[in-house]
Amino acid sequence: MNSEHERNYYTCGLIWNYNMPHKFDVNNAEILDSPERFQFLNPDSTLEKVGLGKEMVLADLGCGTGYFTIPASRRVKKVFAIDTQKGMLDIVSQKIKKQKLTNIETILSEEASIPVPDNSVDVLLMVNVFHELEDRGSILKEGKRILSGNGKLVIVDWKKMEMDFGPPVEERLTEEEVISICKDNGFEVREQSGVGPYNYVLIFGKA
Ligand SMILES: C[S@@+](CC[C@H](N)C(=O)[O-])C[C@H]1O[C@@H](n2cnc3c(N)ncnc32)[C@H](O)[C@@H]1O
């Protein structure tokens, strides 16, 4: 964290404390589950685009509070909910307990690794995480390792546009930049779309 770059963003009536280079701070976790966010980034509308099935295993990398993990768990066989912040996983665990869900495994990870077995995942989902990654090459290498042959890498992230909430524009990546980084790391784009007014959806397969 670099305090000289600390910024405050107003979003959804809440103060968004952003640090650069930042990781979304668990102290602001309530923003991830806010009703306003539900309006502009609906988890079910997003997951509809992925093409999930009851036989699938999904890894939600950078799962945060489980905003996507929980609805995804109702569509697939198993979800790995993975994050580098234990506080986020504690929130997911509370939701799992409250909702009596049995097919979610929470996993505390480190910055550049995804601790799940080789070829064990059908969908690797990253929502508003790719722009936060410090070592995209290593994470994509890990993605290739954990994804099955026909597995999909799904990246949903903020459009690179000036807004008065969300990450600063200079931290956001264009769709073309994400496609290029993924291509350089062995993935080819299969589908390119959007969800809501602020987010793009990119679906990749192994090249
Ligand atoms: C903006 S939040 C998004 C959370 C969730 N995907 C959502 O859309 O509600 C980003 C999350 O990614 C996590 N994260 C950032 N870098 C990560 C990494 N290298 N590996 C795993 N998690 C990471 C952060 O700790 C944070 O919980």
Short mmCIF file of C-alpha atoms and ligand atoms in Angstrom, two decimals:
data_model
loop_
_atom_site.label_atom_id
_atom_site.label_comp_id
_atom_site.label_asym_id
_atom_site.label_seq_id
_atom_site.Cartn_x
_atom_site.Cartn_y
_atom_site.Cartn_z
CA MET A 1 0.00 0.00 0.00
CA ASN A 2 1.24 3.45 -0.81
CA SER A 3 -0.42 6.06 1.37
CA GLU A 4 0.61 8.96 -0.84
CA HIS A 5 -1.73 7.57 -3.44
CA GLU A 6 -4.62 7.02 -1.08
CA ARG A 7 -7.86 8.15 -2.60
CA ASN A 8 -11.41 8.29 -1.47
CA TYR A 9 -14.16 7.49 -3.88
CA TYR A 10 -17.81 8.02 -3.30
CA THR A 11 -19.80 5.19 -4.67
CA CYS A 12 -23.22 3.92 -3.93
CA GLY A 13 -23.42 6.45 -1.12
CA LEU A 14 -20.39 4.86 0.55
CA ILE A 15 -16.81 6.04 0.76
CA TRP A 16 -14.55 3.84 -1.34
CA ASN A 17 -11.06 3.98 0.15
CA TYR A 18 -8.63 3.14 -2.62
CA ASN A 19 -4.91 2.67 -2.23
CA MET A 20 -2.54 2.43 -5.16
CA PRO A 21 -1.20 0.05 -6.15
CA HIS A 22 -4.19 -1.33 -4.43
CA LYS A 23 -6.00 -4.44 -3.50
CA PHE A 24 -9.65 -4.00 -2.75
CA ASP A 25 -9.60 -3.59 1.01
CA VAL A 26 -11.64 -6.01 3.10
CA ASN A 27 -12.62 -3.03 5.28
CA ASN A 28 -14.74 -1.87 2.33
CA ALA A 29 -16.28 -5.30 1.76
CA GLU A 30 -19.84 -4.00 2.13
CA ILE A 31 -19.46 -2.16 -1.20
CA LEU A 32 -19.08 -5.50 -2.98
CA ASP A 33 -22.47 -6.65 -1.73
CA SER A 34 -24.32 -3.35 -2.05
CA PRO A 35 -27.77 -3.25 -3.67
CA GLU A 36 -26.52 -0.53 -6.03
CA ARG A 37 -23.81 -2.85 -7.35
CA PHE A 38 -26.45 -5.50 -7.86
CA GLN A 39 -28.14 -3.08 -10.27
CA PHE A 40 -25.08 -2.37 -12.43
CA LEU A 41 -23.28 -5.73 -12.17
CA ASN A 42 -25.83 -8.45 -11.69
CA PRO A 43 -24.13 -11.76 -10.81
CA ASP A 44 -26.74 -13.99 -12.46
CA SER A 45 -26.76 -11.99 -15.72
CA THR A 46 -22.97 -12.25 -15.71
CA LEU A 47 -22.88 -15.99 -15.02
CA GLU A 48 -25.49 -16.57 -17.76
CA LYS A 49 -22.85 -15.49 -20.26
CA VAL A 50 -20.35 -18.08 -19.08
CA GLY A 51 -22.30 -21.21 -19.99
CA LEU A 52 -22.12 -23.15 -16.74
CA GLY A 53 -23.34 -26.71 -16.15
CA LYS A 54 -24.10 -28.89 -13.13
CA GLU A 55 -21.10 -31.14 -13.85
CA MET A 56 -18.58 -28.29 -13.81
CA VAL A 57 -15.94 -27.11 -11.34
CA LEU A 58 -15.42 -23.35 -11.13
CA ALA A 59 -12.56 -21.46 -9.50
CA ASP A 60 -13.51 -17.93 -8.42
CA LEU A 61 -10.11 -16.26 -8.14
CA GLY A 62 -10.25 -13.12 -6.05
CA CYS A 63 -13.66 -14.16 -4.79
CA GLY A 64 -13.93 -11.27 -2.31
CA THR A 65 -17.13 -11.61 -0.30
CA GLY A 66 -18.47 -14.35 -2.58
CA TYR A 67 -20.72 -12.07 -4.60
CA PHE A 68 -20.19 -14.41 -7.57
CA THR A 69 -19.18 -17.54 -5.62
CA ILE A 70 -22.57 -18.07 -4.00
CA PRO A 71 -24.75 -17.76 -7.14
CA ALA A 72 -22.17 -19.77 -9.12
CA SER A 73 -22.37 -22.58 -6.54
CA ARG A 74 -26.03 -23.07 -7.43
CA ARG A 75 -25.13 -23.64 -11.08
CA VAL A 76 -22.11 -25.97 -10.85
CA LYS A 77 -20.89 -29.09 -9.02
CA LYS A 78 -18.14 -27.37 -7.03
CA VAL A 79 -16.62 -23.93 -6.49
CA PHE A 80 -13.14 -23.10 -5.25
CA ALA A 81 -13.44 -19.66 -3.60
CA ILE A 82 -9.91 -18.28 -3.63
CA ASP A 83 -8.53 -15.03 -2.25
CA THR A 84 -5.34 -13.61 -0.79
CA GLN A 85 -7.24 -11.87 2.03
CA LYS A 86 -8.37 -14.10 4.88
CA GLY A 87 -10.95 -11.50 5.91
CA MET A 88 -12.72 -11.97 2.58
CA LEU A 89 -12.77 -15.75 2.96
CA ASP A 90 -14.20 -15.37 6.48
CA ILE A 91 -17.15 -13.47 4.97
CA VAL A 92 -17.63 -16.22 2.35
CA SER A 93 -17.50 -18.86 5.09
CA GLN A 94 -20.22 -17.05 7.06
CA LYS A 95 -22.45 -17.04 3.97
CA ILE A 96 -21.76 -20.73 3.31
CA LYS A 97 -22.76 -21.58 6.88
CA LYS A 98 -25.86 -19.39 6.87
CA GLN A 99 -27.08 -20.75 3.55
CA LYS A 100 -26.03 -24.35 4.37
CA LEU A 101 -24.07 -24.70 1.13
CA THR A 102 -21.95 -27.83 0.73
CA ASN A 103 -20.10 -27.40 -2.57
CA ILE A 104 -17.79 -24.44 -1.88
CA GLU A 105 -14.18 -24.81 -0.71
CA THR A 106 -12.48 -21.62 0.49
CA ILE A 107 -8.76 -21.37 -0.22
CA LEU A 108 -6.31 -18.75 1.01
CA SER A 109 -3.84 -18.07 -1.79
CA GLU A 110 -0.70 -16.07 -2.44
CA GLU A 111 -0.27 -13.36 -5.04
CA ALA A 112 1.12 -15.42 -7.89
CA SER A 113 -0.30 -18.89 -7.36
CA ILE A 114 -3.64 -20.70 -7.50
CA PRO A 115 -3.42 -23.63 -5.07
CA VAL A 116 -5.70 -26.16 -6.75
CA PRO A 117 -4.70 -29.38 -8.57
CA ASP A 118 -3.71 -29.61 -12.25
CA ASN A 119 -6.58 -29.98 -14.78
CA SER A 120 -9.18 -29.75 -12.01
CA VAL A 121 -11.17 -26.72 -13.14
CA ASP A 122 -13.62 -26.10 -16.01
CA VAL A 123 -13.99 -22.35 -15.49
CA LEU A 124 -11.51 -19.92 -13.98
CA LEU A 125 -13.45 -16.75 -13.15
CA MET A 126 -11.88 -13.41 -12.29
CA VAL A 127 -14.27 -10.51 -11.69
CA ASN A 128 -12.64 -7.11 -11.16
CA VAL A 129 -9.43 -8.88 -10.21
CA PHE A 130 -7.27 -8.91 -13.33
CA HIS A 131 -6.44 -5.20 -13.02
CA GLU A 132 -5.32 -5.83 -9.40
CA LEU A 133 -2.90 -8.65 -10.20
CA GLU A 134 0.76 -7.92 -9.55
CA ASP A 135 2.06 -10.83 -11.63
CA ARG A 136 -0.38 -11.55 -14.45
CA GLY A 137 2.06 -13.87 -16.25
CA SER A 138 2.32 -16.21 -13.25
CA ILE A 139 -1.42 -16.24 -12.65
CA LEU A 140 -2.10 -17.05 -16.32
CA LYS A 141 0.50 -19.82 -16.18
CA GLU A 142 -1.30 -21.17 -13.13
CA GLY A 143 -4.57 -20.79 -15.03
CA LYS A 144 -3.25 -22.99 -17.81
CA ARG A 145 -2.13 -25.57 -15.28
CA ILE A 146 -5.43 -25.83 -13.39
CA LEU A 147 -7.81 -25.61 -16.36
CA SER A 148 -8.95 -28.77 -18.12
CA GLY A 149 -8.37 -29.08 -21.88
CA ASN A 150 -11.62 -27.36 -22.82
CA GLY A 151 -11.57 -25.11 -19.78
CA LYS A 152 -12.51 -21.45 -20.00
CA LEU A 153 -10.82 -18.42 -18.52
CA VAL A 154 -13.45 -15.74 -17.87
CA ILE A 155 -12.27 -12.19 -17.18
CA VAL A 156 -14.81 -9.55 -16.21
CA ASP A 157 -13.33 -6.16 -15.48
CA TRP A 158 -13.98 -2.43 -15.42
CA LYS A 159 -14.13 -0.60 -18.74
CA LYS A 160 -11.27 1.86 -19.07
CA MET A 161 -13.31 5.01 -18.60
CA GLU A 162 -13.33 7.96 -16.22
CA MET A 163 -15.87 7.40 -13.48
CA ASP A 164 -16.45 8.85 -10.05
CA PHE A 165 -16.33 5.40 -8.48
CA GLY A 166 -14.42 2.18 -8.94
CA PRO A 167 -10.67 1.98 -9.56
CA PRO A 168 -8.93 5.00 -11.09
CA VAL A 169 -8.83 5.00 -14.87
CA GLU A 170 -5.05 4.63 -14.95
CA GLU A 171 -5.31 1.29 -13.14
CA ARG A 172 -7.91 -0.09 -15.54
CA LEU A 173 -7.03 -2.16 -18.61
CA THR A 174 -8.71 -1.97 -21.99
CA GLU A 175 -10.21 -5.13 -23.43
CA GLU A 176 -7.47 -5.08 -26.08
CA GLU A 177 -4.77 -4.94 -23.40
CA VAL A 178 -6.28 -7.91 -21.56
CA ILE A 179 -6.61 -9.89 -24.79
CA SER A 180 -3.00 -9.12 -25.68
CA ILE A 181 -1.65 -10.13 -22.23
CA CYS A 182 -3.65 -13.36 -22.31
CA LYS A 183 -2.53 -14.11 -25.87
CA ASP A 184 1.11 -13.65 -24.85
CA ASN A 185 0.47 -16.21 -22.10
CA GLY A 186 -1.16 -18.94 -24.18
CA PHE A 187 -4.86 -18.04 -24.24
CA GLU A 188 -7.02 -17.12 -27.23
CA VAL A 189 -10.16 -15.04 -26.96
CA ARG A 190 -13.37 -16.91 -27.85
CA GLU A 191 -16.10 -14.46 -26.82
CA GLN A 192 -16.12 -10.74 -26.17
CA SER A 193 -19.17 -9.03 -24.67
CA GLY A 194 -20.26 -6.86 -21.77
CA VAL A 195 -22.48 -6.82 -18.74
CA GLY A 196 -24.11 -3.67 -17.41
CA PRO A 197 -22.78 -0.24 -18.34
CA TYR A 198 -19.32 -0.49 -16.80
CA ASN A 199 -17.90 -3.99 -17.30
CA TYR A 200 -16.61 -6.09 -20.18
CA VAL A 201 -16.68 -9.87 -20.32
CA LEU A 202 -13.90 -11.80 -22.06
CA ILE A 203 -13.95 -15.58 -22.43
CA PHE A 204 -10.72 -17.35 -23.37
CA GLY A 205 -9.69 -20.91 -24.15
CA LYS A 206 -6.21 -22.39 -24.15
CA ALA A 207 -4.50 -21.58 -27.44
C1 LIG B 1 -12.45 -5.84 -6.32
S1 LIG B 1 -12.44 -7.32 -5.39
C2 LIG B 1 -13.58 -8.30 -6.35
C3 LIG B 1 -14.18 -9.44 -5.57
C4 LIG B 1 -15.16 -10.31 -6.35
N1 LIG B 1 -14.52 -10.94 -7.47
C5 LIG B 1 -16.35 -9.51 -6.79
O1 LIG B 1 -16.43 -9.13 -7.96
O2 LIG B 1 -17.22 -9.23 -5.95
C6 LIG B 1 -10.88 -8.06 -5.81
C7 LIG B 1 -10.50 -9.25 -4.94
O3 LIG B 1 -9.39 -9.92 -5.55
C8 LIG B 1 -8.49 -10.33 -4.55
N2 LIG B 1 -7.17 -10.51 -5.17
C9 LIG B 1 -6.37 -9.56 -5.67
N3 LIG B 1 -5.25 -10.10 -6.18
C10 LIG B 1 -5.35 -11.44 -6.01
C11 LIG B 1 -4.52 -12.56 -6.33
N4 LIG B 1 -3.34 -12.40 -6.92
N5 LIG B 1 -4.95 -13.81 -6.01
C12 LIG B 1 -6.15 -13.97 -5.40
N6 LIG B 1 -6.98 -12.95 -5.05
C13 LIG B 1 -6.58 -11.70 -5.37
C14 LIG B 1 -8.58 -9.22 -3.51
O4 LIG B 1 -8.11 -9.66 -2.24
C15 LIG B 1 -10.07 -8.89 -3.53
O5 LIG B 1 -10.79 -9.66 -2.62
#
